[in-house]
mmCIF file of C-alpha atoms and ligand atoms in Angstrom:
data_model
loop_
_atom_site.group_PDB
_atom_site.id
_atom_site.type_symbol
_atom_site.label_atom_id
_atom_site.label_comp_id
_atom_site.label_asym_id
_atom_site.label_seq_id
_atom_site.Cartn_x
_atom_site.Cartn_y
_atom_site.Cartn_z
ATOM 1 C CA UNK A 1 2.634 28.822 -4.511
ATOM 2 C CA UNK A 2 6.300 27.869 -4.548
ATOM 3 C CA UNK A 3 7.021 24.364 -5.812
ATOM 4 C CA UNK A 4 9.846 22.546 -4.051
ATOM 5 C CA UNK A 5 11.819 19.675 -5.483
ATOM 6 C CA UNK A 6 12.130 16.488 -3.447
ATOM 7 C CA UNK A 7 15.599 15.568 -2.200
ATOM 8 C CA UNK A 8 17.908 13.371 -4.277
ATOM 9 C CA UNK A 9 17.238 10.568 -1.778
ATOM 10 C CA UNK A 10 13.492 10.771 -2.242
ATOM 11 C CA UNK A 11 13.925 10.904 -6.018
ATOM 12 C CA UNK A 12 15.701 7.545 -5.776
ATOM 13 C CA UNK A 13 12.575 5.906 -4.345
ATOM 14 C CA UNK A 14 10.923 3.593 -6.855
ATOM 15 C CA UNK A 15 7.385 4.358 -7.997
ATOM 16 C CA UNK A 16 4.970 2.294 -5.957
ATOM 17 C CA UNK A 17 3.901 -0.317 -8.471
ATOM 18 C CA UNK A 18 0.618 -0.938 -6.715
ATOM 19 C CA UNK A 19 -0.446 2.702 -6.793
ATOM 20 C CA UNK A 20 -0.678 2.312 -10.573
ATOM 21 C CA UNK A 21 -3.119 -0.543 -10.091
ATOM 22 C CA UNK A 22 -5.241 1.579 -7.762
ATOM 23 C CA UNK A 23 -5.237 4.408 -10.324
ATOM 24 C CA UNK A 24 -6.254 2.053 -13.085
ATOM 25 C CA UNK A 25 -9.113 0.734 -10.979
ATOM 26 C CA UNK A 26 -10.228 4.244 -10.028
ATOM 27 C CA UNK A 27 -10.417 5.245 -13.697
ATOM 28 C CA UNK A 28 -11.950 2.029 -15.007
ATOM 29 C CA UNK A 29 -15.213 2.175 -16.941
ATOM 30 C CA UNK A 30 -18.338 1.705 -14.778
ATOM 31 C CA UNK A 31 -18.611 -1.975 -13.914
ATOM 32 C CA UNK A 32 -22.358 -2.416 -14.255
ATOM 33 C CA UNK A 33 -23.356 -6.030 -13.619
ATOM 34 C CA UNK A 34 -19.794 -7.248 -12.994
ATOM 35 C CA UNK A 35 -18.152 -5.423 -10.104
ATOM 36 C CA UNK A 36 -14.372 -5.572 -10.012
ATOM 37 C CA UNK A 37 -12.896 -8.157 -7.660
ATOM 38 C CA UNK A 38 -9.607 -6.911 -6.296
ATOM 39 C CA UNK A 39 -7.251 -9.846 -5.710
ATOM 40 C CA UNK A 40 -4.123 -7.709 -5.772
ATOM 41 C CA UNK A 41 -3.990 -6.598 -2.139
ATOM 42 C CA UNK A 42 -2.630 -8.194 1.017
ATOM 43 C CA UNK A 43 -4.978 -6.561 3.507
ATOM 44 C CA UNK A 44 -6.622 -9.169 5.788
ATOM 45 C CA UNK A 45 -10.407 -9.034 5.308
ATOM 46 C CA UNK A 46 -11.412 -10.537 8.653
ATOM 47 C CA UNK A 47 -11.685 -8.545 11.880
ATOM 48 C CA UNK A 48 -9.252 -8.744 14.770
ATOM 49 C CA UNK A 49 -10.357 -11.486 17.230
ATOM 50 C CA UNK A 50 -12.816 -9.918 19.697
ATOM 51 C CA UNK A 51 -10.856 -10.759 22.896
ATOM 52 C CA UNK A 52 -7.946 -8.660 21.532
ATOM 53 C CA UNK A 53 -10.332 -5.782 20.805
ATOM 54 C CA UNK A 54 -11.642 -6.068 24.384
ATOM 55 C CA UNK A 55 -8.080 -6.049 25.751
ATOM 56 C CA UNK A 56 -7.468 -2.875 23.744
ATOM 57 C CA UNK A 57 -10.594 -1.240 25.197
ATOM 58 C CA UNK A 58 -9.392 -1.970 28.729
ATOM 59 C CA UNK A 59 -5.935 -0.656 27.873
ATOM 60 C CA UNK A 60 -7.339 2.592 26.467
ATOM 61 C CA UNK A 61 -9.032 3.221 29.838
ATOM 62 C CA UNK A 62 -5.725 2.900 31.688
ATOM 63 C CA UNK A 63 -4.319 6.412 32.345
ATOM 64 C CA UNK A 64 -0.778 4.996 32.247
ATOM 65 C CA UNK A 65 -1.304 4.641 28.518
ATOM 66 C CA UNK A 66 -2.257 8.294 28.093
ATOM 67 C CA UNK A 67 1.325 9.408 28.638
ATOM 68 C CA UNK A 68 4.413 8.796 26.482
ATOM 69 C CA UNK A 69 5.383 5.152 26.792
ATOM 70 C CA UNK A 70 9.033 4.194 27.381
ATOM 71 C CA UNK A 71 11.178 4.714 24.274
ATOM 72 C CA UNK A 72 12.156 1.082 24.007
ATOM 73 C CA UNK A 73 8.687 -0.346 24.614
ATOM 74 C CA UNK A 74 6.800 -1.336 27.761
ATOM 75 C CA UNK A 75 8.175 -4.129 29.875
ATOM 76 C CA UNK A 76 5.047 -6.291 29.476
ATOM 77 C CA UNK A 77 5.264 -6.361 25.667
ATOM 78 C CA UNK A 78 8.987 -7.126 25.660
ATOM 79 C CA UNK A 79 8.344 -10.050 27.984
ATOM 80 C CA UNK A 80 5.284 -11.195 26.009
ATOM 81 C CA UNK A 81 7.442 -11.247 22.864
ATOM 82 C CA UNK A 82 10.243 -13.288 24.425
ATOM 83 C CA UNK A 83 7.695 -15.694 26.016
ATOM 84 C CA UNK A 84 5.967 -16.061 22.632
ATOM 85 C CA UNK A 85 9.245 -16.914 20.866
ATOM 86 C CA UNK A 86 10.189 -19.409 23.607
ATOM 87 C CA UNK A 87 6.767 -21.110 23.532
ATOM 88 C CA UNK A 88 6.331 -21.053 19.752
ATOM 89 C CA UNK A 89 9.875 -21.683 18.489
ATOM 90 C CA UNK A 90 11.883 -22.747 21.521
ATOM 91 C CA UNK A 91 14.067 -19.631 21.035
ATOM 92 C CA UNK A 92 15.376 -17.865 24.155
ATOM 93 C CA UNK A 93 15.732 -14.087 23.949
ATOM 94 C CA UNK A 94 16.667 -11.350 26.370
ATOM 95 C CA UNK A 95 13.770 -8.865 26.643
ATOM 96 C CA UNK A 96 16.212 -6.034 27.443
ATOM 97 C CA UNK A 97 18.748 -6.421 24.654
ATOM 98 C CA UNK A 98 17.271 -8.620 21.949
ATOM 99 C CA UNK A 99 13.857 -7.033 21.294
ATOM 100 C CA UNK A 100 12.847 -3.836 19.490
ATOM 101 C CA UNK A 101 9.224 -2.737 19.004
ATOM 102 C CA UNK A 102 7.788 -0.434 16.345
ATOM 103 C CA UNK A 103 4.713 0.594 14.333
ATOM 104 C CA UNK A 104 4.288 -2.455 12.103
ATOM 105 C CA UNK A 105 7.047 -4.429 10.436
ATOM 106 C CA UNK A 106 7.267 -1.944 7.557
ATOM 107 C CA UNK A 107 9.166 0.333 9.965
ATOM 108 C CA UNK A 108 11.615 -2.426 10.881
ATOM 109 C CA UNK A 109 12.296 -3.540 7.336
ATOM 110 C CA UNK A 110 12.948 -0.013 6.118
ATOM 111 C CA UNK A 111 14.953 1.002 9.210
ATOM 112 C CA UNK A 112 17.290 -1.995 9.536
ATOM 113 C CA UNK A 113 18.949 -1.424 6.116
ATOM 114 C CA UNK A 114 19.467 2.205 7.106
ATOM 115 C CA UNK A 115 21.117 1.299 10.383
ATOM 116 C CA UNK A 116 23.470 -1.254 8.807
ATOM 117 C CA UNK A 117 24.306 -0.097 5.288
ATOM 118 C CA UNK A 118 26.630 2.619 4.115
ATOM 119 C CA UNK A 119 26.245 4.099 0.633
ATOM 120 C CA UNK A 120 27.605 1.590 -1.876
ATOM 121 C CA UNK A 121 27.123 -1.478 0.348
ATOM 122 C CA UNK A 122 24.934 -4.094 -1.272
ATOM 123 C CA UNK A 123 21.593 -5.156 0.036
ATOM 124 C CA UNK A 124 21.398 -8.810 -0.962
ATOM 125 C CA UNK A 125 17.886 -10.146 -1.443
ATOM 126 C CA UNK A 126 15.796 -12.196 -3.851
ATOM 127 C CA UNK A 127 14.051 -11.710 -7.181
ATOM 128 C CA UNK A 128 11.062 -11.690 -6.807
ATOM 129 C CA UNK A 129 10.779 -9.955 -3.438
ATOM 130 C CA UNK A 130 8.448 -7.676 -1.479
ATOM 131 C CA UNK A 131 8.956 -4.378 -3.380
ATOM 132 C CA UNK A 132 9.557 -2.374 -0.202
ATOM 133 C CA UNK A 133 13.038 -3.978 0.048
ATOM 134 C CA UNK A 134 14.015 -1.895 -2.981
ATOM 135 C CA UNK A 135 12.634 1.210 -1.269
ATOM 136 C CA UNK A 136 14.606 0.343 1.873
ATOM 137 C CA UNK A 137 17.783 -0.039 -0.189
ATOM 138 C CA UNK A 138 17.159 3.305 -1.920
ATOM 139 C CA UNK A 139 16.681 5.028 1.439
ATOM 140 C CA UNK A 140 20.019 3.602 2.550
ATOM 141 C CA UNK A 141 21.735 4.558 -0.741
ATOM 142 C CA UNK A 142 22.499 0.876 -1.288
ATOM 143 C CA UNK A 143 22.490 -1.027 -4.578
ATOM 144 C CA UNK A 144 20.471 -4.257 -4.607
ATOM 145 C CA UNK A 145 21.809 -7.627 -5.716
ATOM 146 C CA UNK A 146 18.854 -9.976 -6.192
ATOM 147 C CA UNK A 147 19.261 -13.757 -6.286
ATOM 148 C CA UNK A 148 16.717 -15.394 -8.591
ATOM 149 C CA UNK A 149 14.029 -17.599 -7.072
ATOM 150 C CA UNK A 150 13.014 -20.545 -9.232
ATOM 151 C CA UNK A 151 10.092 -22.920 -8.778
ATOM 152 C CA UNK A 152 12.483 -25.841 -9.381
ATOM 153 C CA UNK A 153 14.438 -24.804 -6.278
ATOM 154 C CA UNK A 154 11.367 -24.337 -4.071
ATOM 155 C CA UNK A 155 11.763 -20.558 -4.489
ATOM 156 C CA UNK A 156 14.851 -20.621 -2.242
ATOM 157 C CA UNK A 157 17.935 -18.668 -3.399
ATOM 158 C CA UNK A 158 21.271 -20.268 -4.269
ATOM 159 C CA UNK A 159 24.071 -18.403 -2.457
ATOM 160 C CA UNK A 160 26.666 -19.942 -4.783
ATOM 161 C CA UNK A 161 25.695 -17.573 -7.583
ATOM 162 C CA UNK A 162 26.567 -14.432 -5.616
ATOM 163 C CA UNK A 163 29.765 -12.978 -7.156
ATOM 164 C CA UNK A 164 32.792 -12.498 -4.871
ATOM 165 C CA UNK A 165 32.822 -8.716 -5.334
ATOM 166 C CA UNK A 166 29.162 -8.541 -4.225
ATOM 167 C CA UNK A 167 29.767 -10.753 -1.182
ATOM 168 C CA UNK A 168 32.691 -8.560 -0.223
ATOM 169 C CA UNK A 169 30.491 -5.431 -0.206
ATOM 170 C CA UNK A 170 27.237 -6.936 1.109
ATOM 171 C CA UNK A 171 26.032 -5.154 4.228
ATOM 172 C CA UNK A 172 22.769 -7.027 4.716
ATOM 173 C CA UNK A 173 21.039 -10.176 3.485
ATOM 174 C CA UNK A 174 17.280 -9.751 3.510
ATOM 175 C CA UNK A 175 15.014 -12.790 3.273
ATOM 176 C CA UNK A 176 11.286 -13.294 3.624
ATOM 177 C CA UNK A 177 9.927 -16.735 4.450
ATOM 178 C CA UNK A 178 7.067 -17.613 4.334
ATOM 179 C CA UNK A 179 7.526 -15.744 1.088
ATOM 180 C CA UNK A 180 5.519 -12.969 -0.461
ATOM 181 C CA UNK A 181 4.842 -13.326 -3.391
ATOM 182 C CA UNK A 182 5.640 -17.022 -4.041
ATOM 183 C CA UNK A 183 3.979 -18.565 -0.959
ATOM 184 C CA UNK A 184 7.096 -20.720 -0.383
ATOM 185 C CA UNK A 185 8.331 -21.803 3.057
ATOM 186 C CA UNK A 186 11.965 -22.131 4.102
ATOM 187 C CA UNK A 187 13.226 -25.297 5.762
ATOM 188 C CA UNK A 188 15.849 -25.923 8.449
ATOM 189 C CA UNK A 189 18.568 -26.944 6.011
ATOM 190 C CA UNK A 190 18.161 -23.758 3.974
ATOM 191 C CA UNK A 191 18.443 -21.733 7.174
ATOM 192 C CA UNK A 192 21.586 -23.662 8.177
ATOM 193 C CA UNK A 193 23.050 -22.805 4.765
ATOM 194 C CA UNK A 194 22.021 -19.168 5.285
ATOM 195 C CA UNK A 195 23.784 -18.898 8.634
ATOM 196 C CA UNK A 196 26.896 -20.603 7.193
ATOM 197 C CA UNK A 197 26.884 -18.115 4.326
ATOM 198 C CA UNK A 198 26.505 -15.250 6.815
ATOM 199 C CA UNK A 199 29.357 -16.621 8.938
ATOM 200 C CA UNK A 200 31.716 -17.172 6.012
ATOM 201 C CA UNK A 201 31.153 -13.652 4.709
ATOM 202 C CA UNK A 202 30.423 -11.832 7.982
ATOM 203 C CA UNK A 203 27.050 -10.614 6.714
ATOM 204 C CA UNK A 204 24.096 -9.750 8.978
ATOM 205 C CA UNK A 205 20.788 -11.356 8.042
ATOM 206 C CA UNK A 206 17.224 -10.132 8.375
ATOM 207 C CA UNK A 207 14.310 -12.521 7.923
ATOM 208 C CA UNK A 208 11.028 -10.710 7.357
ATOM 209 C CA UNK A 209 8.672 -13.119 9.144
ATOM 210 C CA UNK A 210 5.475 -11.231 8.249
ATOM 211 C CA UNK A 211 3.604 -14.472 7.409
ATOM 212 C CA UNK A 212 5.106 -16.396 10.332
ATOM 213 C CA UNK A 213 1.871 -18.088 11.355
ATOM 214 C CA UNK A 214 0.607 -18.911 7.860
ATOM 215 C CA UNK A 215 1.797 -22.411 6.971
ATOM 216 C CA UNK A 216 -0.650 -24.900 5.472
ATOM 217 C CA UNK A 217 -1.184 -28.655 5.593
ATOM 218 C CA UNK A 218 0.163 -28.718 9.167
ATOM 219 C CA UNK A 219 3.534 -27.270 8.061
ATOM 220 C CA UNK A 220 4.509 -24.772 10.724
ATOM 221 C CA UNK A 221 6.890 -22.120 9.358
ATOM 222 C CA UNK A 222 10.346 -22.294 10.911
ATOM 223 C CA UNK A 223 11.930 -19.244 12.540
ATOM 224 C CA UNK A 224 15.421 -18.395 11.288
ATOM 225 C CA UNK A 225 16.371 -17.926 14.939
ATOM 226 C CA UNK A 226 15.820 -21.659 15.559
ATOM 227 C CA UNK A 227 19.012 -22.308 13.594
ATOM 228 C CA UNK A 228 22.131 -22.946 15.674
ATOM 229 C CA UNK A 229 24.253 -19.810 15.902
ATOM 230 C CA UNK A 230 21.563 -17.658 14.232
ATOM 231 C CA UNK A 231 21.601 -14.966 16.891
ATOM 232 C CA UNK A 232 25.262 -14.320 16.127
ATOM 233 C CA UNK A 233 24.213 -12.977 12.707
ATOM 234 C CA UNK A 234 20.469 -12.611 12.392
ATOM 235 C CA UNK A 235 17.388 -10.723 13.378
ATOM 236 C CA UNK A 236 13.818 -11.576 12.554
ATOM 237 C CA UNK A 237 11.052 -9.031 12.071
ATOM 238 C CA UNK A 238 7.561 -10.094 13.140
ATOM 239 C CA UNK A 239 4.204 -8.355 12.748
ATOM 240 C CA UNK A 240 0.791 -8.826 14.302
ATOM 241 C CA UNK A 241 -0.836 -7.621 11.060
ATOM 242 C CA UNK A 242 -1.361 -11.062 9.557
ATOM 243 C CA UNK A 243 -1.080 -13.403 12.556
ATOM 244 C CA UNK A 244 -3.988 -11.709 14.354
ATOM 245 C CA UNK A 245 -5.674 -9.675 11.550
ATOM 246 C CA UNK A 246 -4.308 -6.508 13.164
ATOM 247 C CA UNK A 247 -2.993 -4.711 10.063
ATOM 248 C CA UNK A 248 -4.563 -1.389 11.043
ATOM 249 C CA UNK A 249 -3.168 -1.474 14.574
ATOM 250 C CA UNK A 250 0.436 -1.058 13.395
ATOM 251 C CA UNK A 251 2.458 -3.246 15.684
ATOM 252 C CA UNK A 252 5.626 -5.148 14.828
ATOM 253 C CA UNK A 253 8.910 -6.078 16.442
ATOM 254 C CA UNK A 254 12.408 -7.315 15.719
ATOM 255 C CA UNK A 255 14.228 -9.961 17.743
ATOM 256 C CA UNK A 256 17.709 -11.455 17.623
ATOM 257 C CA UNK A 257 21.277 -10.187 17.328
ATOM 258 C CA UNK A 258 21.820 -7.670 20.116
ATOM 259 C CA UNK A 259 24.154 -5.374 18.151
ATOM 260 C CA UNK A 260 21.581 -4.946 15.365
ATOM 261 C CA UNK A 261 18.787 -4.425 17.893
ATOM 262 C CA UNK A 262 20.857 -1.831 19.717
ATOM 263 C CA UNK A 263 21.575 0.099 16.495
ATOM 264 C CA UNK A 264 17.920 -0.104 15.527
ATOM 265 C CA UNK A 265 16.748 1.160 18.918
ATOM 266 C CA UNK A 266 19.258 3.996 18.739
ATOM 267 C CA UNK A 267 17.968 4.963 15.268
ATOM 268 C CA UNK A 268 14.351 4.738 16.412
ATOM 269 C CA UNK A 269 14.822 7.037 19.357
ATOM 270 C CA UNK A 270 15.860 9.667 16.786
ATOM 271 C CA UNK A 271 13.734 8.890 13.724
ATOM 272 C CA UNK A 272 10.499 7.423 15.102
ATOM 273 C CA UNK A 273 8.447 7.820 18.180
ATOM 274 C CA UNK A 274 6.935 5.345 20.591
ATOM 275 C CA UNK A 275 3.997 3.006 20.012
ATOM 276 C CA UNK A 276 0.714 3.855 21.823
ATOM 277 C CA UNK A 277 0.872 2.001 25.168
ATOM 278 C CA UNK A 278 -2.630 0.563 24.702
ATOM 279 C CA UNK A 279 -1.589 -1.044 21.411
ATOM 280 C CA UNK A 280 1.407 -2.551 23.216
ATOM 281 C CA UNK A 281 -0.872 -3.945 25.956
ATOM 282 C CA UNK A 282 -3.303 -5.405 23.418
ATOM 283 C CA UNK A 283 -0.387 -6.896 21.456
ATOM 284 C CA UNK A 284 0.966 -8.441 24.678
ATOM 285 C CA UNK A 285 -2.476 -9.931 25.315
ATOM 286 C CA UNK A 286 -2.679 -11.326 21.759
ATOM 287 C CA UNK A 287 0.769 -12.939 21.903
ATOM 288 C CA UNK A 288 0.061 -14.508 25.307
ATOM 289 C CA UNK A 289 -3.528 -15.646 24.887
ATOM 290 C CA UNK A 290 -4.665 -16.015 21.314
ATOM 291 C CA UNK A 291 -3.124 -19.257 19.999
ATOM 292 C CA UNK A 292 -6.592 -20.578 19.105
ATOM 293 C CA UNK A 293 -7.313 -17.495 16.994
ATOM 294 C CA UNK A 294 -4.148 -18.217 15.033
ATOM 295 C CA UNK A 295 -5.382 -21.746 14.289
ATOM 296 C CA UNK A 296 -8.760 -20.422 13.105
ATOM 297 C CA UNK A 297 -7.151 -17.832 10.831
ATOM 298 C CA UNK A 298 -4.802 -20.420 9.260
ATOM 299 C CA UNK A 299 -7.707 -22.832 8.699
ATOM 300 C CA UNK A 300 -9.704 -20.066 6.984
ATOM 301 C CA UNK A 301 -6.922 -19.262 4.502
ATOM 302 C CA UNK A 302 -6.219 -22.940 3.873
ATOM 303 C CA UNK A 303 -9.879 -23.525 2.995
ATOM 304 C CA UNK A 304 -9.826 -20.563 0.621
ATOM 305 C CA UNK A 305 -6.552 -21.704 -0.943
ATOM 306 C CA UNK A 306 -7.932 -25.208 -1.527
ATOM 307 C CA UNK A 307 -11.126 -23.910 -3.029
ATOM 308 C CA UNK A 308 -9.405 -21.512 -5.423
ATOM 309 C CA UNK A 309 -6.576 -23.772 -6.579
ATOM 310 C CA UNK A 310 -8.781 -26.877 -6.881
ATOM 311 C CA UNK A 311 -11.238 -24.900 -9.010
ATOM 312 C CA UNK A 312 -8.490 -23.438 -11.221
ATOM 313 C CA UNK A 313 -7.025 -26.908 -11.713
ATOM 314 C CA UNK A 314 -10.471 -28.220 -12.684
ATOM 315 C CA UNK A 315 -10.728 -25.667 -15.462
ATOM 316 C CA UNK A 316 -7.344 -26.786 -16.765
ATOM 317 C CA UNK A 317 -4.946 -24.258 -15.205
ATOM 318 C CA UNK A 318 -2.315 -26.352 -13.437
ATOM 319 C CA UNK A 319 -0.256 -25.009 -10.546
ATOM 320 C CA UNK A 320 1.072 -26.168 -7.158
ATOM 321 C CA UNK A 321 -0.678 -25.011 -3.997
ATOM 322 C CA UNK A 322 1.203 -22.382 -1.980
ATOM 323 C CA UNK A 323 2.651 -23.841 1.231
ATOM 324 C CA UNK A 324 2.116 -20.643 3.216
ATOM 325 C CA UNK A 325 1.125 -16.926 3.259
ATOM 326 C CA UNK A 326 -2.247 -15.786 1.928
ATOM 327 C CA UNK A 327 -1.035 -15.452 -1.652
ATOM 328 C CA UNK A 328 -1.152 -17.780 -4.620
ATOM 329 C CA UNK A 329 1.560 -17.374 -7.256
ATOM 330 C CA UNK A 330 0.004 -18.449 -10.510
ATOM 331 C CA UNK A 331 2.028 -19.167 -13.684
ATOM 332 C CA UNK A 332 0.690 -17.159 -16.655
ATOM 333 C CA UNK A 333 -0.437 -19.115 -19.717
ATOM 334 C CA UNK A 334 1.898 -19.363 -22.753
ATOM 335 C CA UNK A 335 2.010 -16.281 -24.915
ATOM 336 C CA UNK A 336 1.429 -13.779 -22.093
ATOM 337 C CA UNK A 337 3.635 -11.721 -19.829
ATOM 338 C CA UNK A 338 2.503 -11.041 -16.283
ATOM 339 C CA UNK A 339 1.390 -7.586 -17.402
ATOM 340 C CA UNK A 340 -0.525 -8.629 -20.549
ATOM 341 C CA UNK A 341 -2.249 -11.429 -18.640
ATOM 342 C CA UNK A 342 -3.165 -9.100 -15.779
ATOM 343 C CA UNK A 343 -4.533 -6.615 -18.330
ATOM 344 C CA UNK A 344 -6.639 -9.341 -19.908
ATOM 345 C CA UNK A 345 -8.086 -10.344 -16.528
ATOM 346 C CA UNK A 346 -8.741 -6.699 -15.732
ATOM 347 C CA UNK A 347 -10.491 -5.864 -18.971
ATOM 348 C CA UNK A 348 -12.374 -9.063 -19.706
ATOM 349 C CA UNK A 349 -13.050 -10.544 -16.274
ATOM 350 C CA UNK A 350 -12.963 -7.444 -14.068
ATOM 351 C CA UNK A 351 -10.365 -9.141 -11.872
ATOM 352 C CA UNK A 352 -7.540 -7.075 -10.419
ATOM 353 C CA UNK A 353 -4.397 -9.143 -9.836
ATOM 354 C CA UNK A 354 -0.784 -8.177 -9.133
ATOM 355 C CA UNK A 355 1.465 -8.781 -12.158
ATOM 356 C CA UNK A 356 4.578 -10.678 -11.063
ATOM 357 C CA UNK A 357 6.876 -8.122 -12.737
ATOM 358 C CA UNK A 358 6.028 -5.779 -9.851
ATOM 359 C CA UNK A 359 8.093 -8.057 -7.589
ATOM 360 C CA UNK A 360 11.108 -8.345 -9.917
ATOM 361 C CA UNK A 361 12.078 -9.583 -13.382
ATOM 362 C CA UNK A 362 11.851 -13.200 -12.287
ATOM 363 C CA UNK A 363 8.222 -12.601 -11.402
ATOM 364 C CA UNK A 364 7.283 -11.938 -14.994
ATOM 365 C CA UNK A 365 5.945 -15.443 -15.611
ATOM 366 C CA UNK A 366 3.432 -15.146 -12.746
ATOM 367 C CA UNK A 367 0.556 -13.217 -11.282
ATOM 368 C CA UNK A 368 -0.106 -12.958 -7.556
ATOM 369 C CA UNK A 369 -3.617 -13.332 -6.214
ATOM 370 C CA UNK A 370 -4.517 -12.931 -2.582
ATOM 371 C CA UNK A 371 -6.841 -15.053 -0.481
ATOM 372 C CA UNK A 372 -8.229 -12.168 1.557
ATOM 373 C CA UNK A 373 -11.774 -12.702 0.248
ATOM 374 C CA UNK A 374 -14.693 -14.910 1.198
ATOM 375 C CA UNK A 375 -14.918 -18.256 -0.594
ATOM 376 C CA UNK A 376 -17.941 -17.097 -2.667
ATOM 377 C CA UNK A 377 -15.850 -14.257 -4.099
ATOM 378 C CA UNK A 378 -12.947 -16.573 -4.909
ATOM 379 C CA UNK A 379 -15.400 -18.973 -6.572
ATOM 380 C CA UNK A 380 -16.784 -16.114 -8.643
ATOM 381 C CA UNK A 381 -13.233 -15.116 -9.662
ATOM 382 C CA UNK A 382 -12.499 -18.698 -10.783
ATOM 383 C CA UNK A 383 -15.783 -18.775 -12.754
ATOM 384 C CA UNK A 384 -14.870 -15.570 -14.554
ATOM 385 C CA UNK A 385 -11.495 -17.072 -15.517
ATOM 386 C CA UNK A 386 -13.264 -20.231 -16.701
ATOM 387 C CA UNK A 387 -15.537 -18.116 -18.895
ATOM 388 C CA UNK A 388 -12.487 -16.740 -20.757
ATOM 389 C CA UNK A 389 -11.897 -20.242 -22.206
ATOM 390 C CA UNK A 390 -8.133 -19.939 -22.020
ATOM 391 C CA UNK A 391 -7.320 -23.405 -20.749
HETATM 392 C C1 LIG B 401 6.547 -9.472 3.179
HETATM 393 C C2 LIG B 401 5.927 -8.368 3.956
HETATM 394 N N1 LIG B 401 6.652 -7.754 4.892
HETATM 395 C C3 LIG B 401 6.154 -6.740 5.615
HETATM 396 C C4 LIG B 401 4.871 -6.279 5.420
HETATM 397 C C5 LIG B 401 4.394 -5.098 6.239
HETATM 398 O O1 LIG B 401 3.529 -5.469 7.221
HETATM 399 P P1 LIG B 401 3.155 -4.502 8.449
HETATM 400 O O2 LIG B 401 3.837 -3.196 8.220
HETATM 401 O O3 LIG B 401 1.675 -4.411 8.446
HETATM 402 O O4 LIG B 401 3.675 -5.177 9.659
HETATM 403 C C6 LIG B 401 4.071 -6.895 4.475
HETATM 404 C C7 LIG B 401 2.693 -6.400 4.255
HETATM 405 O O5 LIG B 401 1.999 -6.749 3.364
HETATM 406 C C8 LIG B 401 4.608 -7.966 3.712
HETATM 407 O O6 LIG B 401 3.898 -8.594 2.776
#
């Protein structure tokens, strides 16, 4: 069999950090008596709300959905998206020119850098960040400049530290609030600063709003598009994966600046195909009708967060509670790196966690654990940590 080398572009793609974790788990010694608890993943554990599943069943029966759907998405989903943004955030959008739909937000966040960046343009983002931003930059041939996120600053970046030569060559600013991995939320004043920065430097902005619905203690995450003048510079990418436990359904969309949306749609008609019409119908149903499911999902994660963090604090491990997302960003004890502490938890407690270094150098003082488990499992995880007598 001939063996072919991948292209130079594909060789630039970083190794997927989390594949290594999966490998390690697959090759771990048999876990008799203490099964591994995997807290490293961000895959919602609860099913999609039943009314959405029923809407999907009806949509599958509709012969209209058996043919190719329109390239730019069905009219009902475009309207459902703009109605959802108007109702939820008070943001007015044109369903024809300011909406793009695709197979999950992963597609949007890897495609937008490719439609905006030329080789050598910087992708400006944060350290830590969702690792796929580095993949997106590599696919676009763009170097990354990452602004550090510090707990003292609420895990919000400081634009003042960006050097002039980087600002001059930045082709896209990519943010993600509510933030994976830190669990931080952005506020209105930070978004005003962001749009000012974009205006001063003529830089387009993308906010990855994957955890849009997941704000705790009654804090509702703000949309970047609520900021005055945001549409002149910004798009926001939304997904139904987390808001409605629909990760397997693969549905996401981008909204905002019409020139970015137009370029993205143009790219998609060449590089991607359309989304199954029944998924679009079910997504339209979810966005229009399932506000109460959102409240139930948020309450579930908040309960889990409280249980886990309260228990960890009781055993002497102090940390703030995340304000949003379904992740907790836990500072590692003195004397450990994120990797050595993750290894210790793996070997001695059979807990799989994501070492912060996987999200960037600034993540090295932390591990990320996810709340996508029942409370009994999270309690068991906390008990196993207690048994290590580290605190
Ligand atoms: C920050 C962030 N953005 C985007 C995604 C991708 O979500 P999806 O492709 O399911 O919409 C994820 C998934 O975990 C994420 O954490």
